[in-house]
Coordinates of C-alpha atoms and ligand atoms in Angstrom, one line a residue:
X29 CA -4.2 -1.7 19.7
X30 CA -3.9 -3.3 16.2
X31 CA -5.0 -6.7 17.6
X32 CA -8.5 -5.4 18.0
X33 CA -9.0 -4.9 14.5
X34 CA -12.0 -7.4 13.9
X35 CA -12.7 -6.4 10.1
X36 CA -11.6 -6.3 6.8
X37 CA -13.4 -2.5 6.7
X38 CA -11.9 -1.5 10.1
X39 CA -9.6 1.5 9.5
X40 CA -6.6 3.3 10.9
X41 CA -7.0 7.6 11.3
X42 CA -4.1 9.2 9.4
X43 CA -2.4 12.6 10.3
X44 CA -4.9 14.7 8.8
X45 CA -7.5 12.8 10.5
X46 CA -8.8 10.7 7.0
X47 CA -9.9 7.3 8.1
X48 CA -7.8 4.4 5.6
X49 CA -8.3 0.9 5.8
X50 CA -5.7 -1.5 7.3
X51 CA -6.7 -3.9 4.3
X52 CA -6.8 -3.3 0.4
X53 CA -6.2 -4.8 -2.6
X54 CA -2.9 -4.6 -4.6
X55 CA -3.3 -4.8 -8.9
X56 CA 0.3 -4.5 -9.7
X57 CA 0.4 -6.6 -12.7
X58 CA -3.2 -7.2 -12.7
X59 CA -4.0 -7.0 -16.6
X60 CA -6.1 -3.6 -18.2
X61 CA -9.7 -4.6 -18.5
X62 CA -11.6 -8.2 -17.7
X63 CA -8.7 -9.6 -15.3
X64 CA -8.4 -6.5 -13.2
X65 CA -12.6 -6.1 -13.1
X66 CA -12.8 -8.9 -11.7
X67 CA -10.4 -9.2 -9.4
X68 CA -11.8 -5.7 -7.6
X69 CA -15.2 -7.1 -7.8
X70 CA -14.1 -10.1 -5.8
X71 CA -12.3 -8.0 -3.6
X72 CA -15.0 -5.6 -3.0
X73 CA -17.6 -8.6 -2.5
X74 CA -15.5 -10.1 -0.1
X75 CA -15.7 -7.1 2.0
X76 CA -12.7 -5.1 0.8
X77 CA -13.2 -1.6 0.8
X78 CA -9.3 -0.5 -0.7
X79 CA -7.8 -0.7 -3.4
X80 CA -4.2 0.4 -4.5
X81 CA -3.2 1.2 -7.8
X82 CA -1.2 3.4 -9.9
X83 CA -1.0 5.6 -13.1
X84 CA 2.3 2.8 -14.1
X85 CA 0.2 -0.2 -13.9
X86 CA -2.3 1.2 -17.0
X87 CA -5.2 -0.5 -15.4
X88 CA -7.1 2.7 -13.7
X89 CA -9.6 2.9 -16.1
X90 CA -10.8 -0.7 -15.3
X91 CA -10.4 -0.1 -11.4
X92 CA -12.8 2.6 -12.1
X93 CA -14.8 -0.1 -14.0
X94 CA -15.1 -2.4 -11.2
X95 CA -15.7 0.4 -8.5
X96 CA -18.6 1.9 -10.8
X97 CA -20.0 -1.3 -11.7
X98 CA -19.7 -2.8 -7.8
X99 CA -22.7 -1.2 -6.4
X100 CA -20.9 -0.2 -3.3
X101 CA -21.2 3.9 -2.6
X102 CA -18.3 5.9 -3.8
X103 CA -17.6 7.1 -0.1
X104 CA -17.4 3.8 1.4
X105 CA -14.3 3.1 -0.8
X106 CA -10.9 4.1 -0.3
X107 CA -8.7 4.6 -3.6
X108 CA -4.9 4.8 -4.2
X109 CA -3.2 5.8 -6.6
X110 CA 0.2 7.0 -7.6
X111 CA 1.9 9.7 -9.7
X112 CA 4.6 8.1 -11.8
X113 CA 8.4 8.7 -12.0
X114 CA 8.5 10.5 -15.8
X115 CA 5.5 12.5 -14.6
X116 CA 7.2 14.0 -11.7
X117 CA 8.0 17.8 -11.1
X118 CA 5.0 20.4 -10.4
X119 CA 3.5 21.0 -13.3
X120 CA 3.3 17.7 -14.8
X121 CA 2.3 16.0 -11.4
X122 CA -0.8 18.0 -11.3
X123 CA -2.0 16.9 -15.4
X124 CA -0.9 13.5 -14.3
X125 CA -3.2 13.7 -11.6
X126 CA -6.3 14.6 -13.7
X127 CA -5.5 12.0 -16.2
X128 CA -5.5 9.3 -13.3
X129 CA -9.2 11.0 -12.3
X130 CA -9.7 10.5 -16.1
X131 CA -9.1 6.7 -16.3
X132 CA -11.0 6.3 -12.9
X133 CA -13.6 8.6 -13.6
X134 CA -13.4 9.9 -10.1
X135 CA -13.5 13.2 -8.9
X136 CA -11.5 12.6 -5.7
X137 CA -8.9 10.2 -4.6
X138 CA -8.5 9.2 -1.3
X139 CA -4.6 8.6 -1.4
X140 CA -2.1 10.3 -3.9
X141 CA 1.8 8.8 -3.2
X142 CA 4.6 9.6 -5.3
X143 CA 5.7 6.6 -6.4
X144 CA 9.3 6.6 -5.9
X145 CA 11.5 9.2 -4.8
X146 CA 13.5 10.8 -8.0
X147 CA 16.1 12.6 -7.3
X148 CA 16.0 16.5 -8.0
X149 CA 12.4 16.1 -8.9
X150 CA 10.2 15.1 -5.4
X151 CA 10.8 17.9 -3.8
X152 CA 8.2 20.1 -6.3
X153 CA 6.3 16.7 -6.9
X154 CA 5.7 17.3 -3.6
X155 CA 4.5 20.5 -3.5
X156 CA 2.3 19.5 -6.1
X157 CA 0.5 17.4 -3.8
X158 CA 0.3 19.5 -1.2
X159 CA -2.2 21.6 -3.7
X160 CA -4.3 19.0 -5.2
X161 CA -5.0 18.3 -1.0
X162 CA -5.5 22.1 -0.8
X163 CA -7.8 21.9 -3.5
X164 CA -9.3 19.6 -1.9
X165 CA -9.1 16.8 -5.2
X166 CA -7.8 14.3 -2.7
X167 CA -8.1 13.6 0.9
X168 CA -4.8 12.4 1.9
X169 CA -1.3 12.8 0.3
X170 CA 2.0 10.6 0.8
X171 CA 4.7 9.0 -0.4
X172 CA 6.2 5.7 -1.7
X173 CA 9.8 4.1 -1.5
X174 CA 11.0 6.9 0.8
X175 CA 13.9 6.3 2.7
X176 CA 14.5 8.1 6.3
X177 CA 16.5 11.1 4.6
X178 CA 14.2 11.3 1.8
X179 CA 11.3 12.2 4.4
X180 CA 13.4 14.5 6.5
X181 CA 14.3 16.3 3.2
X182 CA 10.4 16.9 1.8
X183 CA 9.4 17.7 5.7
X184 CA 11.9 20.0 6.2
X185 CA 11.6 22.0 2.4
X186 CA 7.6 21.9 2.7
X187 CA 6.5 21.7 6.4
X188 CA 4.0 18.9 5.9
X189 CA 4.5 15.4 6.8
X190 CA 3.4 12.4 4.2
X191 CA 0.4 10.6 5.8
X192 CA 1.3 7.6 4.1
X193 CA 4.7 5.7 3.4
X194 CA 4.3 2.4 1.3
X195 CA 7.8 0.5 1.1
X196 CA 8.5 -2.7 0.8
X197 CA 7.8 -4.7 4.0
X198 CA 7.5 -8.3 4.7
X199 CA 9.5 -11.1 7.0
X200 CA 12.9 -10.5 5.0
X201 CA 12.6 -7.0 5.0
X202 CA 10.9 -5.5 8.4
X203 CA 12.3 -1.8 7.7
X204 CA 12.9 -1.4 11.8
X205 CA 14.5 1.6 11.1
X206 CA 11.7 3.2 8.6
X207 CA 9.2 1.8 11.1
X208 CA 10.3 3.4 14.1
X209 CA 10.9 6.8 12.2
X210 CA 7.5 6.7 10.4
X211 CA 5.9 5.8 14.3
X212 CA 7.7 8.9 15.8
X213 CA 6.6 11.2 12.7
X214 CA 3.2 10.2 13.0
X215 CA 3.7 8.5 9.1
X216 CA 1.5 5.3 8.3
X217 CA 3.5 3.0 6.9
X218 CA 1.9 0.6 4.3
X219 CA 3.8 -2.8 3.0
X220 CA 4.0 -3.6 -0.7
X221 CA 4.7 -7.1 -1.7
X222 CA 3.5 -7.8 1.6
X223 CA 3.3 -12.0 0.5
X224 CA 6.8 -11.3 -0.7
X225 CA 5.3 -11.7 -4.2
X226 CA 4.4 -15.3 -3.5
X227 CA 7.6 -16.4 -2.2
X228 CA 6.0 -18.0 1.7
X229 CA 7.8 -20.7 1.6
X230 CA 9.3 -20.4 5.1
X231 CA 9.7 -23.0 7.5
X232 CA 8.8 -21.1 9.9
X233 CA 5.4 -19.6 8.5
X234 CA 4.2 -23.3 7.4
X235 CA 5.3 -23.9 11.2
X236 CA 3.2 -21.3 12.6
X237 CA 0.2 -21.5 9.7
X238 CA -0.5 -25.1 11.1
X239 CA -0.4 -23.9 14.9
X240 CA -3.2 -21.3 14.3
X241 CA -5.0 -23.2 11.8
X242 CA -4.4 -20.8 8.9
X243 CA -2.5 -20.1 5.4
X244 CA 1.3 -18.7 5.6
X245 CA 0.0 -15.8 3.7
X246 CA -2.7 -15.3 6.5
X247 CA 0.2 -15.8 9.4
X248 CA 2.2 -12.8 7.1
X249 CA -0.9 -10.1 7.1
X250 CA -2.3 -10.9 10.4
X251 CA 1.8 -10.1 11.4
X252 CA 1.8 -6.6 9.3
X253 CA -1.6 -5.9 11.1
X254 CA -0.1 -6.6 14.4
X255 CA 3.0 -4.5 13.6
X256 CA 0.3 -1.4 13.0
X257 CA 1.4 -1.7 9.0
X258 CA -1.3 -1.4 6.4
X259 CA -1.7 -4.0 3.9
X260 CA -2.1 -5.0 0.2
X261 CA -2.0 -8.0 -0.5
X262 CA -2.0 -9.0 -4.4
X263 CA -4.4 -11.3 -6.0
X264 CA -6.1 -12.4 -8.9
X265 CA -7.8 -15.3 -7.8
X266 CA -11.6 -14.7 -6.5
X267 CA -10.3 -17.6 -3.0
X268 CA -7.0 -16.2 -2.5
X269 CA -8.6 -12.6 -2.5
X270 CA -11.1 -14.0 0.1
X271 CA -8.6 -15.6 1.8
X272 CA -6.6 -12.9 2.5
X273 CA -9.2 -11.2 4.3
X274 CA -9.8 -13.9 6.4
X275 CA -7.6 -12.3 9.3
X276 CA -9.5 -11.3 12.3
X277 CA -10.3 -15.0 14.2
X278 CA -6.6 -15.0 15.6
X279 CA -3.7 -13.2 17.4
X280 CA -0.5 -14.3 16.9
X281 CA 1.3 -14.4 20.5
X282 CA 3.8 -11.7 21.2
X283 CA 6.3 -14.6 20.9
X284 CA 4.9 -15.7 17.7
X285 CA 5.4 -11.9 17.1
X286 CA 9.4 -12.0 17.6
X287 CA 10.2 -15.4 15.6
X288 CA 8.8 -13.3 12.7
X289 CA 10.5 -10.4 13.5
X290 CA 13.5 -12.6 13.4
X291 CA 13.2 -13.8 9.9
X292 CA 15.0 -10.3 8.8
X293 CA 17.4 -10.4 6.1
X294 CA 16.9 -6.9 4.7
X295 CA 16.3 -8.9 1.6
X296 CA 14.2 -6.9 -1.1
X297 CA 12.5 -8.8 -3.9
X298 CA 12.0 -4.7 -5.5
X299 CA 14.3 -2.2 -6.9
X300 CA 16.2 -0.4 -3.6
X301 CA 14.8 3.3 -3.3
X302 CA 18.7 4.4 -2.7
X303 CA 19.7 3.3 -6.2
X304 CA 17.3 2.8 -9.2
X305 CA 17.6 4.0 -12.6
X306 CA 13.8 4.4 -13.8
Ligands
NAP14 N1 4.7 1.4 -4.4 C1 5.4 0.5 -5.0 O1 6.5 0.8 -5.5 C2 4.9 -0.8 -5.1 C3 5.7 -1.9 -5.6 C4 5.2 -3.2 -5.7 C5 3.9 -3.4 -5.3 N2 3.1 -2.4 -4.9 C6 1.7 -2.6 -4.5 O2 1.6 -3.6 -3.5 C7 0.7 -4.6 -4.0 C8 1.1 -6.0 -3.5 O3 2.5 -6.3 -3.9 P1 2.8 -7.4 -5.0 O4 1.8 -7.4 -6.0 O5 4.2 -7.0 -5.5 O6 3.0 -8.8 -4.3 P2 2.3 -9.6 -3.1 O7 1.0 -9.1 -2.7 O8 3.4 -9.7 -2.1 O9 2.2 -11.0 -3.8 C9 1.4 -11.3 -4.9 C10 1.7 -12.7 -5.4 O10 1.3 -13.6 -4.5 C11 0.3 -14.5 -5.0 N3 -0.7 -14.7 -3.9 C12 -1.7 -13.9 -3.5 N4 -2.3 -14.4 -2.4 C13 -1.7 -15.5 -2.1 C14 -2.0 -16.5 -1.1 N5 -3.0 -16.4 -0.3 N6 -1.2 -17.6 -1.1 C15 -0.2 -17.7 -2.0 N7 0.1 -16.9 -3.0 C16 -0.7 -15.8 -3.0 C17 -0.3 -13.8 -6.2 O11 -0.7 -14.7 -7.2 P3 -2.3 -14.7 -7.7 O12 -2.6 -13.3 -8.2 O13 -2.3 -15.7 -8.8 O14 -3.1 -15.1 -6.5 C18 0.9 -13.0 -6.7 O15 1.7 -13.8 -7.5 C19 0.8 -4.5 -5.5 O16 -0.2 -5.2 -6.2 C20 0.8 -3.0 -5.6 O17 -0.5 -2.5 -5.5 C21 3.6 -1.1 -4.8

């Protein structure tokens, strides 16, 4: 089903039935103000319609620049963002909330995660989301960095199941496991660091970039696509953001498919969600 996405616009229906983009742009470490404008103004030119951010990276306010200043309607877009560790717990997640509408100045997001599971606090971080969604202030609510038991434990305590799990995915780390749990639970899941924060220099993806006439960061994403994972790629450079659109004029072969798959190392470039002291 995934290789008849055609578009960077063409979108996968979550649990609740919310339509989200297979494609957005990532602006970790995208600087506050002119560098993080521009980069969603590229990305938005060149046809992206999502972007991911979050209340840790300070740079909302100019996402909420860019999206205001694009031209494109505020309906067509699809915003992330995330409520941060030191925020957690129910009270605080909800003014953290309406201090990321602040910076955006948004009324709704599409996407609320918690951004990384803290112990003893995700549980009511979690009901916290459930009421903004209630409430109707955002459309779709999930989760970040959430392990198998860390989903069984907030589905079993609340009764509602993340639409969204963004973890870590690339070649070295194809989360099998996760996948096939998130598949069975009706859970999206979404790769961060999806270019392995710029680290492509596998023989194998320079191998397979030159058979299909494309980039090794193209041969990665078109394989997240084909694996049903939504994507979001980094970038502050106006060609590399267009560049990682340009995904829909090939299919990798199912065999193509497997040599990837077999790249595993379960080697994270990121903090592991099982231990982390922030
Ligand atoms: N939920 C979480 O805990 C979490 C954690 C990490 C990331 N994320 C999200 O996931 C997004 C993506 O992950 P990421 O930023 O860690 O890394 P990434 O997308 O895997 O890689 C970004 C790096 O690759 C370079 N790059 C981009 N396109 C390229 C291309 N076509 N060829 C070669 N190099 C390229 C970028 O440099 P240039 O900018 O110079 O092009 C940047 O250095 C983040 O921005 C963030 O939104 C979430």
């Amino acid at each position: 089903m995934t290789t008849t996405i055609r578009h960077i616009a063409d979108t996968t229906v979550l649990n609740n039935g919310v339509k989200m983009p297979w494609v957005g742009l990532g602006v970790w470490k995208t600087k506050e103000g002119d560098e993080v404008i521009q980069a969603v103004k590229h990305a938005i030119r060149a046809g992206y319609r999502s972007i991911d951010t979050a209340a840790v990276y300070g740079n909302e306010t100019g996402v909420g620049t860019a999206i205001k200043e694009s031209g494109v309607p505020r309906e067509e877009l699809f915003i992330t963002t995330k409520v941060w560790n030191s925020d957690q717990g129910y009270d605080t997640t909800l003014r953290a909330f309406d201090e990321s509408l602040r910076k955006l100045g948004l009324e709704t997001i599409d996407l609320y995660l918690i951004h990384w599971p803290v112990k003893g606090k995700y549980k009511e971080t979690w009901k916290a989301l459930i009421q903004l969604q209630k409430e109707g202030r955002v459309k779709a609510i999930g989760v970040s960095n959430f392990q198998v038991h860390h989903l069984s434990d907030i589905i079993e305590d609340s009764g509602v199941v993340p639409a969204v799990n963004q973890v870590e995915f690339h070649p070295l780390l194809n989360q099998a496991e996760l996948r096939a749990y998130c598949k069975e639970k009706g859970i999206q899941l979404e790769a961060w660091s999806p270019l392995m924060q710029g680290n492509l220099d596998q023989p194998l993806l320079s191998e397979l970039a030159a058979k299909y006439g494309k980039s090794p960061a193209q041969i990665v994403l078109r394989w997240d696509l084909q694996h049903g994972v939504v994507t979001i790629p980094k970038s502050i450079n106006e060609q590399r953001i267009r560049d990682n659109a340009d995904l829909f004029d090939f299919v990798l072969s199912d065999e193509d498919m497997a040599k990837i798959d077999g790249l595993n190392q379960n080697k994270r470039f990121g903090p592991d969600p099982d231990n982390f002291n922030f």
